[in-house]
Amino acid sequence: MRLLYGMGLRWKKKQLDDLALVREYQRSGDKALVGTLYERYVDLVLGVCLKYLKNQQDAEDATMQIFEQLMEKLKKAEISNFKSWLWSVTRNHCLMQLRKQQPEVTEVNESQFVAESNMHELLVKEAKLNQLERVINELSDDQRKCITAFYLERKSYQQISDELNMELKKVKSHIQNGKRNLSLKMMNDGEAE
């Protein structure tokens, strides 16, 4: 009976959305909830780290450090979109790592630094969006339709199922497989650059 309860609890954690996991972790302190977030986002974090650090070992180390720090950061953070927040935490961690590797500091006009930083962020974001658009088009037709409807058009599983005349299980499967394929294609694209 205890084994079944444990399996049911794990299944339940996997079914919770990101914000529900974060709130439950903030309430209970259950580290397994952060483990579930790790399973969902380790590929994304590793990909961002690879993009910035340009070294597999450094990126893997940074990924582990980020998820270790999450346990503390999540306790205090007010998060409305976990994925965006995690991306920002990851990017900031990588930038700090890069700054540590380049200790020489030169005097820079603060407004020039802010303008260059904003421009860099816009260029990185635009490059990521272009890359994402390209790899979405490489997905199978059904995966592309489901991913686009779910993430870009913010439609529910049921709405997608109704519009595409597709079983709900198929919609969920196409979204899950499409998400995995996107992650793999984005990482492979990043390594090729």
Backbone as a chain_set.jsonl record, in Angstrom:
{"seq": "MRLLYGMGLRWKKKQLDDLALVREYQRSGDKALVGTLYERYVDLVLGVCLKYLKNQQDAEDATMQIFEQLMEKLKKAEISNFKSWLWSVTRNHCLMQLRKQQPEVTEVNESQFVAESNMHELLVKEAKLNQLERVINELSDDQRKCITAFYLERKSYQQISDELNMELKKVKSHIQNGKRNLSLKMMNDGEAE", "coords": {"N": [[0.831, -1.195, 0.0], [1.934, 1.251, 0.805], [3.877, 1.577, -1.171], [2.287, 1.962, -3.444], [1.096, 4.366, -2.734], [3.321, 6.063, -2.746], [3.973, 5.932, -5.468], [1.712, 7.101, -6.548], [1.942, 9.675, -5.526], [4.27, 10.563, -6.795], [3.331, 10.542, -9.435], [1.362, 12.456, -9.23], [2.901, 14.756, -8.71], [4.175, 15.055, -11.149], [2.055, 15.813, -12.694], [1.33, 18.34, -11.849], [1.357, 21.842, -12.628], [4.076, 24.137, -13.339], [4.046, 26.437, -11.636], [2.389, 25.57, -9.58], [3.958, 23.534, -8.523], [6.112, 25.087, -7.586], [4.846, 26.688, -5.644], [3.939, 24.707, -3.887], [6.409, 23.666, -3.1], [7.429, 25.931, -1.782], [5.659, 25.967, 0.336], [5.933, 23.394, 1.545], [8.636, 22.605, 1.419], [9.582, 20.332, 0.217], [12.042, 18.667, -1.383], [11.887, 16.986, -3.545], [10.06, 18.105, -5.252], [11.464, 20.175, -6.464], [13.148, 18.527, -7.801], [11.415, 17.481, -9.709], [10.969, 19.783, -11.241], [13.569, 20.073, -12.131], [13.817, 17.805, -13.791], [12.065, 18.575, -15.804], [13.254, 20.878, -16.859], [16.018, 20.667, -17.183], [17.275, 20.297, -19.679], [16.749, 22.71, -21.015], [18.093, 24.577, -19.333], [20.727, 23.62, -19.481], [21.171, 23.974, -22.217], [21.054, 26.815, -22.457], [23.213, 27.468, -20.824], [25.301, 26.269, -22.281], [25.211, 27.85, -24.565], [26.082, 30.343, -23.601], [28.487, 29.803, -22.146], [30.03, 28.18, -23.762], [31.318, 25.734, -23.427], [31.199, 22.368, -22.733], [31.68, 21.003, -20.236], [31.848, 23.148, -18.394], [29.287, 24.152, -18.757], [27.687, 22.018, -17.865], [28.494, 21.927, -15.176], [27.631, 24.467, -14.353], [24.875, 24.156, -14.719], [24.238, 22.282, -12.73], [24.939, 23.793, -10.463], [23.094, 25.877, -10.648], [20.614, 24.543, -10.27], [21.046, 23.606, -7.693], [21.134, 26.009, -6.298], [18.556, 26.832, -6.705], [16.902, 25.743, -4.761], [17.149, 27.425, -2.568], [16.597, 29.957, -3.699], [13.994, 29.671, -4.681], [12.473, 29.624, -2.387], [12.148, 32.257, -1.632], [11.389, 33.696, -3.849], [9.052, 35.488, -5.879], [7.136, 34.32, -8.286], [5.775, 34.49, -11.494], [5.891, 33.383, -13.975], [7.415, 30.551, -14.391], [9.251, 29.388, -16.23], [10.331, 31.577, -17.701], [11.453, 32.978, -15.578], [13.352, 31.114, -14.678], [14.966, 30.989, -16.934], [16.05, 33.585, -16.883], [17.427, 33.489, -14.425], [19.305, 31.54, -15.074], [20.686, 32.719, -17.238], [21.763, 34.996, -15.917], [23.41, 33.713, -14.057], [25.276, 32.516, -15.772], [26.39, 34.798, -16.975], [27.608, 35.924, -14.731], [29.529, 33.946, -14.255], [31.085, 34.256, -16.552], [32.034, 36.852, -16.119], [33.651, 36.413, -13.892], [35.674, 34.975, -15.074], [36.895, 36.903, -16.565], [38.513, 39.061, -15.101], [39.583, 41.669, -15.375], [38.727, 45.009, -15.061], [37.306, 47.707, -16.655], [36.799, 51.22, -16.829], [33.6, 52.249, -17.544], [31.141, 54.105, -19.179], [28.113, 54.365, -17.563], [25.536, 54.584, -18.78], [26.167, 53.883, -21.387], [26.917, 51.231, -20.985], [24.476, 50.118, -20.122], [22.921, 50.521, -22.422], [24.342, 48.962, -24.307], [24.101, 46.481, -23.072], [21.316, 46.093, -23.126], [20.945, 46.04, -25.909], [22.417, 43.774, -26.542], [20.912, 41.828, -25.192], [18.514, 42.005, -26.645], [19.409, 41.166, -29.167], [20.23, 38.544, -28.601], [17.795, 37.452, -27.772], [16.293, 37.768, -30.122], [17.755, 36.118, -31.857], [17.345, 33.642, -30.618], [14.562, 33.403, -30.898], [14.358, 33.305, -33.683], [15.748, 30.942, -34.139], [14.079, 29.167, -32.731], [11.705, 29.414, -34.223], [12.585, 28.322, -36.635], [13.208, 25.632, -35.882], [10.726, 24.756, -34.98], [9.355, 24.572, -37.36], [10.539, 22.33, -38.348], [9.41, 20.226, -37.059], [7.104, 17.414, -36.976], [4.0, 17.571, -38.8], [1.627, 17.336, -37.167], [2.727, 17.633, -34.572], [3.819, 20.217, -34.786], [1.48, 21.769, -35.22], [0.087, 21.307, -32.793], [1.948, 22.204, -30.818], [2.24, 24.901, -31.577], [-0.409, 25.834, -31.259], [-0.786, 25.372, -28.506], [1.384, 26.662, -27.074], [1.905, 29.144, -28.373], [-0.56, 30.203, -29.165], [-1.905, 29.866, -26.86], [-3.9, 27.954, -26.271], [-6.106, 25.543, -24.804], [-5.708, 22.003, -24.056], [-8.118, 20.735, -24.668], [-9.369, 22.571, -26.415], [-7.586, 22.49, -28.561], [-7.818, 19.811, -29.268], [-10.495, 19.78, -30.123], [-10.415, 21.616, -32.289], [-8.54, 20.466, -34.049], [-9.671, 18.084, -34.468], [-8.856, 15.772, -33.041], [-7.9, 13.139, -30.847], [-7.779, 13.69, -27.306], [-5.67, 12.481, -25.911], [-3.838, 12.143, -27.964], [-3.257, 14.787, -28.616], [-1.968, 15.646, -26.243], [0.213, 13.895, -26.316], [1.482, 14.686, -28.729], [2.225, 17.279, -28.014], [3.942, 16.834, -25.831], [5.943, 15.172, -27.037], [6.7, 16.872, -29.095], [7.728, 19.034, -27.649], [9.956, 17.814, -26.457], [11.382, 17.137, -28.792], [11.83, 19.702, -29.823], [13.519, 20.747, -27.851], [15.75, 19.06, -28.114], [16.482, 19.623, -30.785], [17.046, 22.352, -30.571], [19.232, 22.29, -28.841], [21.041, 20.799, -30.403], [21.27, 22.525, -32.579], [22.46, 24.677, -31.266], [24.928, 23.582, -30.587], [26.014, 23.262, -33.073], [26.604, 25.775, -33.89]], "CA": [[0.0, 0.0, 0.0], [2.829, 2.398, 0.88], [4.495, 1.708, -2.48], [1.287, 2.561, -4.324], [0.94, 5.759, -2.335], [4.504, 6.765, -3.245], [3.854, 6.044, -6.923], [0.655, 8.074, -6.8], [2.472, 10.987, -5.195], [5.163, 10.942, -7.89], [2.502, 10.819, -10.594], [0.69, 13.729, -8.963], [3.884, 15.826, -8.88], [4.424, 15.232, -12.576], [0.867, 16.4, -13.306], [1.198, 19.728, -11.421], [2.076, 22.785, -13.473], [5.289, 24.662, -12.719], [3.763, 27.343, -10.515], [1.851, 24.761, -8.485], [5.123, 22.88, -7.906], [6.862, 26.107, -6.848], [4.084, 27.065, -4.444], [3.956, 23.562, -2.969], [7.764, 23.625, -2.532], [7.528, 27.028, -0.823], [4.868, 25.589, 1.499], [6.365, 22.164, 2.217], [10.088, 22.403, 1.42], [9.856, 19.003, -0.335], [13.061, 18.802, -2.426], [11.486, 16.188, -4.71], [9.345, 19.011, -6.153], [12.512, 20.819, -7.258], [13.603, 17.452, -8.68], [10.479, 17.421, -10.834], [11.29, 20.94, -12.077], [14.848, 19.735, -12.757], [13.539, 16.879, -14.905], [11.396, 19.309, -16.874], [13.988, 22.009, -17.423], [17.468, 20.488, -17.238], [17.73, 20.497, -21.055], [16.714, 24.15, -21.293], [19.168, 25.234, -18.576], [21.997, 23.196, -20.071], [21.288, 24.635, -23.519], [21.39, 28.23, -22.236], [24.591, 27.495, -20.304], [26.203, 25.981, -23.408], [25.207, 29.015, -25.445], [26.884, 31.411, -23.004], [29.799, 29.39, -21.652], [30.729, 27.578, -24.903], [32.129, 24.604, -22.981], [30.277, 21.353, -22.21], [31.911, 20.746, -18.806], [31.443, 24.35, -17.653], [27.821, 24.245, -18.845], [27.127, 20.996, -16.973], [28.742, 22.386, -13.803], [26.738, 25.609, -14.099], [23.521, 23.622, -14.613], [24.096, 21.7, -11.395], [24.974, 24.893, -9.49], [21.82, 26.612, -10.75], [19.544, 23.78, -9.63], [21.314, 23.58, -6.251], [20.752, 27.328, -5.775], [17.108, 27.0, -6.819], [16.225, 25.384, -3.516], [17.101, 28.636, -1.728], [15.961, 31.061, -4.42], [12.547, 29.437, -4.812], [11.799, 29.887, -1.109], [11.894, 33.686, -1.477], [10.995, 34.34, -5.107], [7.664, 35.605, -6.315], [7.262, 33.925, -9.68], [4.509, 34.399, -12.227], [6.161, 32.504, -15.109], [8.61, 29.846, -13.932], [10.207, 29.163, -17.313], [11.022, 32.85, -17.949], [12.255, 33.265, -14.392], [14.486, 30.189, -14.694], [15.847, 31.42, -18.018], [16.767, 34.763, -16.391], [18.371, 33.026, -13.4], [20.367, 30.825, -15.785], [21.477, 33.711, -17.977], [22.521, 35.785, -14.951], [24.458, 32.85, -13.512], [26.313, 32.386, -16.807], [27.085, 36.091, -17.1], [28.491, 36.044, -13.561], [30.66, 33.04, -14.504], [31.934, 34.892, -17.562], [32.698, 37.998, -15.478], [34.719, 35.881, -13.032], [36.766, 34.543, -15.949], [37.513, 38.107, -17.124], [38.516, 39.953, -13.945], [39.996, 43.048, -15.61], [37.58, 45.907, -15.099], [37.618, 49.013, -17.224], [35.774, 52.204, -16.514], [32.648, 52.344, -18.653], [30.02, 54.993, -18.967], [26.997, 53.513, -17.143], [24.463, 54.581, -19.773], [26.656, 53.109, -22.53], [26.851, 49.826, -20.588], [23.071, 49.717, -20.124], [22.479, 50.469, -23.815], [24.967, 47.792, -24.929], [23.514, 45.299, -22.446], [19.967, 45.958, -23.683], [21.082, 45.643, -27.303], [22.865, 42.38, -26.535], [19.753, 41.017, -24.805], [17.588, 41.978, -27.772], [19.99, 40.338, -30.227], [20.174, 37.154, -28.154], [16.389, 37.049, -27.799], [15.89, 37.646, -31.524], [18.403, 34.917, -32.407], [16.644, 32.483, -30.047], [13.242, 33.321, -31.522], [14.563, 32.834, -35.056], [16.115, 29.532, -34.044], [12.877, 28.447, -32.319], [10.798, 29.378, -35.368], [13.144, 27.382, -37.604], [13.083, 24.244, -35.435], [9.296, 24.417, -34.937], [8.989, 24.175, -38.721], [11.126, 21.015, -38.616], [8.605, 19.203, -36.382], [6.055, 16.798, -37.791], [2.854, 18.46, -38.981], [0.757, 17.305, -35.988], [3.446, 18.222, -33.433], [3.925, 21.658, -35.021], [0.161, 22.369, -34.991], [-0.235, 21.241, -31.358], [2.881, 23.087, -30.102], [1.884, 26.287, -31.907], [-1.691, 26.164, -30.629], [-0.679, 25.342, -27.043], [2.314, 27.635, -26.513], [1.845, 30.469, -28.976], [-1.942, 30.695, -29.165], [-2.384, 29.684, -25.492], [-5.136, 27.18, -26.266], [-6.102, 24.385, -23.909], [-5.692, 20.699, -24.727], [-9.453, 20.465, -25.195], [-9.59, 23.425, -27.575], [-6.77, 21.952, -29.661], [-8.453, 18.549, -29.644], [-11.71, 20.106, -30.881], [-10.082, 22.285, -33.544], [-7.808, 19.575, -34.954], [-10.421, 16.831, -34.54], [-7.847, 14.808, -32.613], [-8.116, 12.677, -29.475], [-7.072, 14.446, -26.287], [-4.404, 11.782, -25.64], [-2.937, 12.427, -29.091], [-2.816, 16.181, -28.464], [-0.977, 15.658, -25.161], [1.387, 13.184, -26.806], [2.159, 15.53, -29.714], [2.84, 18.412, -27.31], [5.078, 16.321, -25.058], [6.996, 14.76, -27.966], [7.159, 18.068, -29.794], [8.556, 19.798, -26.715], [11.228, 17.098, -26.354], [12.083, 17.292, -30.067], [12.298, 21.089, -29.893], [14.661, 20.88, -26.951], [16.887, 18.378, -28.733], [16.88, 20.355, -31.984], [17.644, 23.619, -30.137], [20.568, 21.973, -28.324], [21.883, 20.412, -31.538], [21.513, 23.762, -33.309], [23.396, 25.461, -30.471], [26.261, 22.967, -30.671], [26.509, 23.404, -34.436], [27.029, 27.18, -34.112]], "C": [[0.876, 1.26, 0.0], [3.497, 2.665, -0.47], [3.53, 2.37, -3.463], [1.083, 4.032, -4.001], [2.097, 6.587, -2.878], [4.44, 6.956, -4.75], [2.796, 7.08, -7.281], [1.128, 9.492, -6.54], [3.415, 11.48, -6.296], [4.357, 11.305, -9.126], [1.829, 12.183, -10.432], [1.654, 14.9, -9.17], [4.132, 16.1, -10.354], [3.242, 15.909, -13.263], [0.704, 17.877, -12.925], [1.918, 20.646, -12.395], [3.222, 23.399, -12.658], [5.004, 25.52, -11.495], [3.19, 26.593, -9.326], [2.986, 24.032, -7.772], [5.906, 23.879, -7.053], [6.135, 26.46, -5.549], [4.071, 25.933, -3.411], [5.335, 23.422, -2.324], [7.926, 24.73, -1.481], [6.778, 26.696, 0.465], [5.516, 24.446, 2.272], [7.877, 21.985, 2.333], [10.496, 21.041, 0.871], [10.792, 19.13, -1.542], [12.711, 17.995, -3.681], [10.726, 17.057, -5.718], [10.335, 19.766, -7.038], [13.094, 19.791, -8.221], [12.708, 17.317, -9.901], [10.732, 18.591, -11.789], [12.609, 20.703, -12.814], [14.621, 18.837, -13.967], [12.928, 17.621, -16.095], [12.325, 20.271, -17.601], [15.497, 21.836, -17.505], [17.996, 20.729, -18.649], [17.765, 21.981, -21.421], [17.884, 24.856, -20.621], [20.521, 24.875, -19.181], [22.213, 23.874, -21.422], [21.674, 26.1, -23.388], [22.83, 28.34, -21.744], [25.601, 27.226, -21.417], [26.332, 27.192, -24.325], [26.126, 30.115, -24.9], [28.316, 30.974, -22.702], [30.647, 28.694, -22.712], [31.624, 26.394, -24.526], [31.2, 23.617, -22.277], [30.443, 21.163, -20.703], [31.483, 21.938, -17.955], [29.916, 24.48, -17.63], [27.158, 23.23, -17.916], [27.314, 21.406, -15.506], [27.786, 23.519, -13.437], [25.298, 25.136, -13.924], [23.287, 23.049, -13.221], [24.068, 22.798, -10.327], [23.645, 25.642, -9.472], [20.715, 25.852, -10.032], [19.783, 23.622, -8.131], [20.863, 24.89, -5.613], [19.241, 27.541, -5.804], [16.393, 26.715, -5.507], [16.128, 26.585, -2.583], [16.318, 29.754, -2.418], [14.447, 30.902, -4.502], [11.794, 29.746, -3.523], [11.365, 31.35, -1.01], [11.254, 34.333, -2.698], [9.483, 34.4, -5.287], [7.685, 35.424, -7.818], [5.882, 33.871, -10.322], [4.663, 33.504, -13.454], [7.482, 31.801, -14.819], [9.658, 29.719, -15.027], [11.004, 30.433, -17.614], [11.949, 33.19, -16.79], [13.508, 32.393, -14.383], [15.473, 30.574, -15.778], [16.676, 32.622, -17.564], [17.805, 34.38, -15.342], [19.564, 32.357, -14.072], [21.278, 31.8, -16.513], [22.341, 34.529, -17.015], [23.663, 34.978, -14.343], [25.613, 32.734, -14.517], [27.096, 33.686, -16.98], [28.034, 36.322, -15.926], [29.724, 35.154, -13.73], [31.627, 33.671, -15.502], [32.69, 36.09, -16.98], [33.842, 37.533, -14.579], [35.927, 35.455, -13.857], [37.512, 35.733, -16.542], [37.568, 39.183, -16.036], [38.914, 41.4, -14.236], [38.773, 43.927, -15.817], [38.041, 47.234, -15.679], [36.475, 49.957, -16.895], [34.885, 52.394, -17.737], [31.544, 53.305, -18.25], [28.789, 54.124, -18.679], [25.89, 53.467, -18.18], [24.876, 53.805, -21.021], [26.563, 51.616, -22.218], [25.415, 49.315, -20.644], [22.568, 49.572, -21.555], [23.051, 49.241, -24.516], [24.367, 46.502, -24.378], [22.12, 45.038, -23.004], [20.021, 45.485, -25.135], [21.489, 44.17, -27.394], [21.692, 41.453, -26.204], [18.755, 40.905, -25.957], [18.109, 41.08, -28.894], [19.933, 38.858, -29.863], [18.739, 36.64, -28.236], [15.913, 36.85, -29.239], [16.495, 36.392, -32.156], [17.697, 33.657, -31.903], [15.273, 32.311, -30.701], [13.356, 32.821, -32.964], [14.894, 31.345, -35.075], [14.881, 28.692, -33.696], [11.892, 28.327, -33.486], [11.281, 28.356, -36.401], [12.934, 25.93, -37.16], [11.617, 23.824, -35.273], [8.854, 23.929, -36.309], [9.567, 22.816, -39.113], [10.344, 19.887, -37.934], [7.619, 18.567, -37.361], [4.848, 17.736, -37.801], [1.978, 18.523, -37.724], [1.441, 17.932, -34.77], [3.51, 19.739, -33.581], [2.586, 22.349, -34.726], [-0.167, 22.416, -33.497], [0.64, 22.186, -30.542], [2.501, 24.546, -30.332], [0.596, 26.7, -31.204], [-1.548, 26.28, -29.117], [0.183, 26.489, -26.507], [2.165, 29.04, -27.094], [0.442, 31.058, -28.954], [-2.62, 30.515, -27.812], [-3.729, 28.952, -25.426], [-4.994, 25.975, -25.342], [-6.032, 23.105, -24.738], [-7.041, 20.441, -25.403], [-9.743, 21.303, -26.437], [-8.823, 22.897, -28.791], [-7.395, 20.673, -30.188], [-9.681, 18.816, -30.518], [-11.365, 20.689, -32.254], [-9.416, 21.349, -34.546], [-8.517, 18.235, -35.148], [-9.494, 15.652, -34.201], [-8.152, 14.395, -31.172], [-7.251, 13.483, -28.505], [-5.713, 13.815, -25.972], [-3.375, 12.08, -26.719], [-2.385, 13.848, -28.98], [-1.722, 16.251, -27.404], [0.321, 15.005, -25.611], [2.182, 14.037, -27.794], [2.85, 16.714, -29.043], [4.07, 17.938, -26.551], [6.231, 15.932, -25.988], [7.565, 15.949, -28.732], [8.08, 18.905, -28.931], [9.941, 19.148, -26.586], [12.045, 17.278, -27.64], [12.622, 18.71, -30.251], [13.557, 21.274, -29.053], [15.908, 20.257, -27.565], [17.398, 19.145, -29.954], [17.556, 21.68, -31.615], [19.07, 23.366, -29.62], [21.507, 21.615, -29.471], [22.226, 21.627, -32.392], [22.575, 24.593, -32.611], [24.809, 24.918, -30.55], [26.863, 23.159, -32.048], [27.051, 24.813, -34.695], [28.436, 27.418, -33.637]], "O": [[0.593, 2.218, -0.719], [3.666, 3.816, -0.871], [3.93, 3.248, -4.229], [0.917, 4.851, -4.905], [1.891, 7.679, -3.407], [4.808, 8.014, -5.261], [2.976, 7.852, -8.223], [0.751, 10.414, -7.263], [3.376, 12.647, -6.685], [4.674, 12.286, -9.799], [1.741, 12.961, -11.382], [1.273, 15.923, -9.74], [4.281, 17.253, -10.758], [3.415, 16.52, -14.318], [-0.003, 18.602, -13.623], [2.965, 20.286, -12.933], [3.316, 23.199, -11.447], [5.632, 25.358, -10.449], [3.474, 26.942, -8.18], [2.976, 23.924, -6.546], [6.314, 23.563, -5.936], [6.749, 26.52, -4.484], [4.179, 26.178, -2.209], [5.433, 23.097, -1.141], [8.493, 24.494, -0.415], [7.198, 27.088, 1.553], [5.639, 24.506, 3.495], [8.353, 21.296, 3.236], [11.644, 20.632, 1.042], [10.395, 19.634, -2.592], [13.201, 18.305, -4.767], [10.747, 16.771, -6.915], [10.078, 19.973, -8.224], [13.49, 20.139, -9.334], [13.192, 17.067, -11.005], [10.712, 18.413, -13.007], [12.754, 21.083, -13.975], [15.169, 19.082, -15.041], [13.24, 17.327, -17.249], [12.206, 20.462, -18.811], [16.196, 22.782, -17.867], [19.069, 21.312, -18.804], [18.708, 22.445, -22.063], [18.588, 25.64, -21.257], [21.367, 25.75, -19.368], [23.325, 24.301, -21.73], [22.532, 26.581, -24.129], [23.58, 29.206, -22.195], [26.64, 27.883, -21.485], [27.421, 27.515, -24.799], [26.863, 30.742, -25.661], [29.258, 31.715, -22.982], [31.868, 28.627, -22.571], [32.583, 26.092, -25.236], [30.497, 23.985, -21.336], [29.455, 21.161, -19.97], [30.836, 21.769, -16.921], [29.33, 24.866, -16.619], [26.172, 23.551, -17.251], [26.403, 21.25, -14.694], [27.206, 23.53, -12.351], [24.576, 25.656, -13.074], [22.252, 23.306, -12.606], [23.266, 22.738, -9.395], [23.137, 25.996, -8.408], [19.955, 26.445, -9.266], [18.823, 23.512, -7.368], [20.283, 24.893, -4.528], [18.706, 28.331, -5.026], [15.399, 27.364, -5.179], [15.13, 26.745, -1.881], [15.483, 30.413, -1.799], [13.708, 31.881, -4.406], [10.613, 30.09, -3.56], [10.349, 31.659, -0.387], [10.645, 35.397, -2.593], [8.749, 33.491, -4.9], [8.193, 36.278, -8.544], [4.947, 33.288, -9.774], [3.684, 32.927, -13.926], [8.55, 32.392, -14.983], [10.843, 29.925, -14.767], [12.224, 30.372, -17.766], [13.08, 33.632, -16.99], [14.604, 32.883, -14.111], [16.685, 30.497, -15.572], [17.876, 32.677, -17.83], [18.929, 34.881, -15.362], [20.708, 32.584, -13.679], [22.501, 31.712, -16.411], [23.527, 34.732, -17.274], [24.758, 35.502, -14.139], [26.782, 32.842, -14.145], [28.32, 33.67, -17.114], [29.131, 36.85, -16.103], [30.835, 35.559, -13.388], [32.843, 33.622, -15.314], [33.854, 36.313, -17.314], [34.885, 38.185, -14.511], [37.065, 35.56, -13.401], [38.653, 35.584, -16.98], [36.761, 40.113, -16.044], [38.617, 42.283, -13.432], [37.903, 43.632, -16.637], [39.041, 47.806, -15.244], [35.333, 49.537, -16.71], [35.373, 52.668, -18.833], [31.081, 53.301, -17.11], [28.46, 53.24, -19.471], [25.348, 52.392, -18.438], [24.046, 53.145, -21.646], [26.178, 50.824, -23.077], [25.157, 48.221, -21.147], [21.868, 48.61, -21.871], [22.333, 48.551, -25.239], [24.149, 45.545, -25.12], [21.778, 43.899, -23.32], [19.235, 44.63, -25.542], [20.969, 43.421, -28.22], [21.501, 40.425, -26.852], [18.215, 39.828, -26.212], [17.346, 40.326, -29.498], [19.626, 38.017, -30.708], [18.496, 35.53, -28.71], [15.216, 35.881, -29.539], [15.82, 35.686, -32.905], [17.476, 32.717, -32.667], [14.873, 31.192, -31.021], [12.545, 32.009, -33.409], [14.391, 30.591, -35.908], [14.658, 27.636, -34.289], [11.314, 27.263, -33.707], [10.48, 27.616, -36.971], [12.53, 25.09, -37.964], [11.304, 22.642, -35.417], [8.07, 22.986, -36.415], [9.134, 22.218, -40.098], [10.594, 18.713, -38.208], [7.341, 19.112, -38.429], [4.698, 18.584, -36.921], [1.625, 19.608, -37.262], [0.81, 18.678, -34.021], [3.281, 20.468, -32.616], [2.555, 23.386, -34.064], [-0.64, 23.434, -32.992], [0.138, 22.894, -29.67], [2.447, 25.334, -29.388], [0.517, 27.783, -30.624], [-2.122, 27.182, -28.507], [-0.232, 27.206, -25.596], [2.289, 30.024, -26.364], [0.267, 32.259, -28.751], [-3.757, 30.946, -27.618], [-4.589, 29.298, -24.617], [-3.895, 25.461, -25.133], [-6.263, 23.114, -25.947], [-7.103, 19.993, -26.547], [-10.305, 20.796, -27.407], [-9.349, 22.864, -29.904], [-7.494, 20.47, -31.398], [-9.879, 18.151, -31.536], [-11.953, 20.3, -33.263], [-9.686, 21.42, -35.745], [-8.044, 17.367, -35.881], [-9.371, 14.688, -34.956], [-8.61, 15.212, -30.373], [-6.143, 13.901, -28.839], [-4.723, 14.523, -25.789], [-2.19, 12.248, -26.432], [-1.201, 14.085, -29.219], [-0.669, 16.845, -27.635], [1.406, 15.508, -25.32], [3.408, 14.108, -27.71], [3.94, 17.111, -29.455], [5.124, 18.569, -26.619], [7.373, 16.322, -25.75], [8.768, 16.019, -28.985], [9.09, 19.425, -29.407], [10.964, 19.834, -26.604], [13.247, 17.539, -27.587], [13.723, 18.903, -30.766], [14.532, 21.882, -29.495], [16.987, 20.849, -27.541], [18.606, 19.297, -30.134], [18.52, 22.088, -32.262], [19.993, 24.125, -29.919], [22.647, 22.079, -29.506], [23.352, 21.746, -32.875], [23.472, 25.145, -33.25], [25.775, 25.68, -30.578], [28.084, 23.215, -32.189], [27.855, 25.02, -35.603], [28.944, 28.534, -33.748]]}, "num_chains": 1, "name": "protein.A"}
